[in-house]
XYZ file of C-alpha atoms in Angstrom:
292
model
C -18.577 8.707 -10.563
C -19.766 12.272 -10.915
C -18.482 15.115 -13.007
C -18.824 18.874 -12.744
C -20.513 20.405 -15.808
C -19.961 24.032 -16.861
C -23.056 26.216 -16.990
C -24.549 28.248 -19.817
C -25.042 31.966 -19.307
C -28.674 31.365 -18.372
C -27.870 28.644 -15.846
C -25.038 30.635 -14.269
C -27.577 32.980 -12.733
C -28.793 30.149 -10.513
C -25.992 27.573 -10.158
C -22.219 27.626 -10.043
C -21.785 23.860 -10.352
C -23.885 20.932 -11.522
C -22.928 17.366 -10.607
C -24.089 14.626 -12.951
C -23.398 10.867 -12.948
C -21.032 9.533 -15.568
C -21.716 6.308 -17.409
C -18.590 5.324 -19.358
C -16.020 2.903 -17.979
C -13.163 5.165 -19.011
C -14.668 8.472 -17.901
C -12.319 8.582 -14.924
C -11.812 12.366 -14.586
C -8.520 11.900 -12.791
C -7.825 15.592 -13.342
C -10.334 16.307 -10.547
C -7.845 14.846 -8.075
C -5.533 17.786 -8.772
C -8.334 20.294 -8.320
C -9.072 18.771 -4.890
C -5.422 18.491 -3.831
C -6.012 20.662 -0.734
C -8.671 18.230 0.435
C -6.255 15.366 -0.207
C -3.613 17.052 1.973
C -6.181 17.509 4.730
C -7.154 13.833 4.680
C -3.499 12.768 4.653
C -2.799 14.867 7.721
C -5.932 13.564 9.423
C -5.002 9.937 8.778
C -1.420 10.450 9.916
C -2.259 12.294 13.127
C -5.193 10.068 14.068
C -3.136 6.850 14.135
C -1.599 7.385 17.569
C -3.743 10.237 18.857
C -4.311 10.082 22.621
C -1.545 7.515 23.108
C 1.170 7.771 25.729
C 4.141 7.063 23.467
C 2.718 8.782 20.376
C 5.014 8.692 17.293
C 7.480 6.440 19.143
C 5.179 3.579 18.154
C 6.382 4.041 14.569
C 9.758 2.686 15.727
C 8.540 0.253 18.382
C 6.310 -1.772 16.048
C 8.956 -2.833 13.486
C 11.523 -3.444 16.218
C 9.167 -5.668 18.229
C 8.144 -7.565 15.092
C 11.773 -8.043 14.087
C 12.753 -9.180 17.580
C 9.912 -11.737 17.586
C 10.877 -13.091 14.167
C 14.540 -13.261 15.193
C 13.721 -15.341 18.278
C 11.169 -17.654 16.651
C 12.327 -18.134 13.065
C 16.074 -17.681 13.457
C 16.622 -18.811 17.042
C 14.050 -21.601 17.433
C 13.183 -22.734 13.883
C 16.740 -22.117 12.593
C 15.488 -20.755 9.278
C 18.292 -19.491 7.063
C 18.873 -15.768 6.573
C 21.457 -16.262 3.799
C 24.287 -15.414 6.176
C 22.848 -11.965 6.989
C 22.353 -10.708 10.548
C 18.779 -11.728 11.442
C 17.908 -8.211 12.599
C 18.735 -6.725 9.199
C 17.213 -9.614 7.270
C 13.819 -9.344 8.956
C 13.780 -5.534 8.995
C 14.415 -5.469 5.231
C 11.477 -7.826 4.724
C 8.872 -6.732 7.256
C 9.168 -2.969 6.690
C 8.135 -2.987 2.992
C 5.651 -5.784 3.615
C 3.929 -3.791 6.387
C 3.543 -0.820 4.034
C 1.872 -2.957 1.378
C -0.318 -4.791 3.905
C -1.456 -1.570 5.593
C -2.317 0.057 2.254
C -4.292 -3.006 1.218
C -6.265 -3.480 4.441
C -7.106 0.199 4.926
C -8.105 0.939 1.337
C -10.188 -2.249 1.177
C -12.757 -0.643 3.522
C -12.968 2.734 1.744
C -16.667 2.606 0.875
C -17.760 1.067 4.161
C -15.755 3.414 6.387
C -16.703 6.602 4.526
C -20.297 5.884 3.537
C -21.682 8.653 5.762
C -19.288 11.220 4.300
C -19.806 10.112 0.699
C -23.554 10.486 1.128
C -23.335 14.136 2.170
C -20.893 15.961 -0.101
C -19.288 15.568 -3.505
C -15.554 15.175 -4.041
C -13.543 12.650 -6.072
C -14.000 9.437 -4.106
C -10.569 8.191 -5.099
C -9.115 10.828 -2.780
C -9.924 8.678 0.253
C -7.833 5.594 -0.667
C -5.090 7.875 -2.033
C -4.900 9.689 1.312
C -4.439 6.327 3.039
C -1.576 5.346 0.727
C 0.206 8.693 1.203
C -0.256 8.883 4.988
C 0.931 5.284 5.291
C 3.924 6.200 3.128
C 4.946 8.783 5.740
C 4.849 6.068 8.394
C 6.828 3.767 6.102
C 9.579 6.380 5.608
C 9.880 6.827 9.383
C 10.070 3.076 9.944
C 12.448 2.574 7.022
C 14.824 4.966 8.757
C 15.137 2.244 11.406
C 16.555 -0.090 8.751
C 19.003 2.616 7.683
C 20.229 3.128 11.251
C 20.576 -0.637 11.781
C 22.477 -0.991 8.495
C 24.930 1.759 9.434
C 25.411 0.246 12.891
C 26.299 -3.196 11.499
C 28.636 -1.657 8.925
C 30.408 0.273 11.701
C 30.891 -3.042 13.556
C 32.745 -4.503 10.577
C 29.967 -6.799 9.362
C 30.532 -7.532 5.672
C 27.585 -6.166 3.722
C 27.397 -4.971 0.150
C 24.689 -2.302 -0.218
C 24.294 -1.086 -3.781
C 24.339 2.722 -3.526
C 23.255 3.239 -7.132
C 20.515 0.648 -6.744
C 19.322 2.327 -3.541
C 19.093 5.756 -5.172
C 17.462 4.568 -8.379
C 15.543 1.517 -7.220
C 14.026 2.643 -3.920
C 11.458 5.092 -5.425
C 10.402 2.491 -8.013
C 9.999 -0.236 -5.379
C 8.001 2.062 -3.100
C 5.721 3.021 -5.998
C 5.095 -0.667 -6.696
C 4.337 -1.359 -3.040
C 1.851 1.497 -2.816
C 0.398 0.710 -6.248
C -0.199 -2.949 -5.413
C -1.805 -2.078 -2.084
C -3.984 0.615 -3.660
C -4.974 -1.451 -6.691
C -5.978 -4.600 -4.828
C -7.454 -2.546 -1.980
C -9.903 -0.553 -4.092
C -10.882 -3.683 -6.035
C -11.788 -5.388 -2.769
C -13.490 -2.235 -1.471
C -15.634 -2.084 -4.605
C -16.627 -5.735 -4.319
C -17.407 -5.562 -0.585
C -20.256 -3.138 -1.257
C -22.190 -6.238 -2.335
C -20.142 -9.136 -0.999
C -19.336 -8.488 2.646
C -17.556 -11.827 2.982
C -14.465 -10.319 1.384
C -13.982 -8.043 4.384
C -13.493 -11.103 6.583
C -11.171 -12.739 4.056
C -8.887 -9.705 3.938
C -8.404 -9.733 7.711
C -6.541 -13.039 7.793
C -5.761 -13.347 4.098
C -3.053 -10.687 4.339
C -1.466 -12.524 7.254
C -1.432 -15.790 5.316
C -0.055 -14.041 2.240
C 2.997 -12.953 4.222
C 4.058 -16.593 4.516
C 3.668 -16.978 0.744
C 6.162 -14.123 0.388
C 9.876 -14.385 1.297
C 9.571 -12.084 4.298
C 10.778 -14.416 7.061
C 12.833 -16.685 4.787
C 14.983 -16.116 1.673
C 13.805 -17.255 -1.732
C 17.065 -19.189 -2.101
C 15.971 -21.544 0.697
C 12.773 -22.534 -1.112
C 12.939 -25.892 -2.971
C 13.158 -25.489 -6.719
C 9.786 -27.187 -7.319
C 7.986 -24.521 -5.252
C 10.045 -21.507 -6.303
C 8.062 -20.900 -9.492
C 4.767 -20.698 -7.615
C 6.270 -18.383 -5.050
C 7.587 -16.188 -7.850
C 4.002 -15.751 -9.098
C 3.440 -13.608 -6.018
C 4.209 -10.035 -7.213
C 5.509 -9.133 -3.763
C 8.293 -11.721 -4.032
C 10.336 -9.734 -6.540
C 9.874 -6.498 -4.582
C 10.953 -7.910 -1.205
C 13.939 -9.729 -2.676
C 14.971 -6.578 -4.558
C 14.884 -4.563 -1.340
C 17.258 -7.037 0.298
C 19.501 -7.146 -2.756
C 20.075 -3.383 -3.026
C 20.248 -2.620 0.698
C 22.014 -5.697 2.047
C 23.753 -7.019 -1.050
C 22.078 -10.370 -0.552
C 18.872 -11.379 -2.266
C 17.416 -13.044 -5.325
C 17.401 -9.995 -7.605
C 15.891 -10.771 -10.990
C 14.902 -8.278 -13.674
C 12.197 -10.571 -15.140
C 10.748 -11.023 -11.651
C 10.783 -7.275 -11.026
C 9.243 -6.489 -14.423
C 6.527 -9.026 -13.668
C 5.808 -7.278 -10.358
C 5.612 -3.947 -12.174
C 3.176 -5.320 -14.754
C 0.919 -6.790 -12.076
C 1.008 -3.452 -10.249
C -0.021 -1.536 -13.378
C -2.789 -4.037 -14.148
C -4.113 -3.979 -10.565
C -4.163 -0.170 -10.563
C -5.934 0.060 -13.911
C -8.518 -2.571 -13.030
C -8.967 -1.102 -9.541
C -9.615 2.438 -10.791
C -12.062 1.190 -13.442
C -14.040 -0.929 -10.986
C -13.927 1.786 -8.316
C -15.211 4.333 -10.850
C -18.047 2.012 -11.850
C -19.165 1.110 -8.334
C -19.027 4.551 -6.745
C -22.052 5.755 -8.735
C -24.562 3.620 -6.850
C -22.708 2.077 -3.915
C -24.896 4.028 -1.458
C -27.792 1.777 -2.448
C -25.989 -1.356 -1.292
C -23.339 -0.399 1.273
């Protein structure tokens, strides 16, 4: 981590800015993120535009991906495996699970390679390094909002067809921002922890690739928590994503295992992951160029 130091009158004749390494664990200088907000906006736009640049369908892929995933899950898990959806239409059930999960998974996988992917840029110019993973979380959030609109359209369509659903309007208005913050916070926190560790231990990069896929099956994305045997439900509840996914289904579809203790637990894990991630990221960024 580096900090800008103000100059004395004598030094000002030669330099406008001096960058020095910081040494304390809690010298985070998060205020610098605000000073570089224009750079953050530029990176967000770059990440968002670059996703489907030079593709034929362009932004349409934002809608195609969740729909294809949902269709596949509907055929395999609902049609073939006959896994319960708690009486909900399979399309809505899987959309309400895969859309938030994809946001978390994308944030985690992309931020976990921050140092490796941006080593050449970090070695040339100074700016708060935390801007890079933050830009990923924000640009991915834009994609998430577009894809989440698909769930909204599907929900309205089923309601217009007379399907009995019980969306909680108050819960949607109040709970959605909090749930999205937890999704992004978990992805960012765990992602920058992994990114910091992969500067020395490259094995973690390979673990993340399939570890996220395996973690989806340890989260009630393609099955409801109510269908899990009681003896395994506690262990599944230890996954902080469990409370978030179930809460999404509860407020939007009126069907889900909503639990305040489970949601508070998810929030605490999110806060802890963010704090630990920022501290480790701050510590590693000082000399990662020597090992990356």
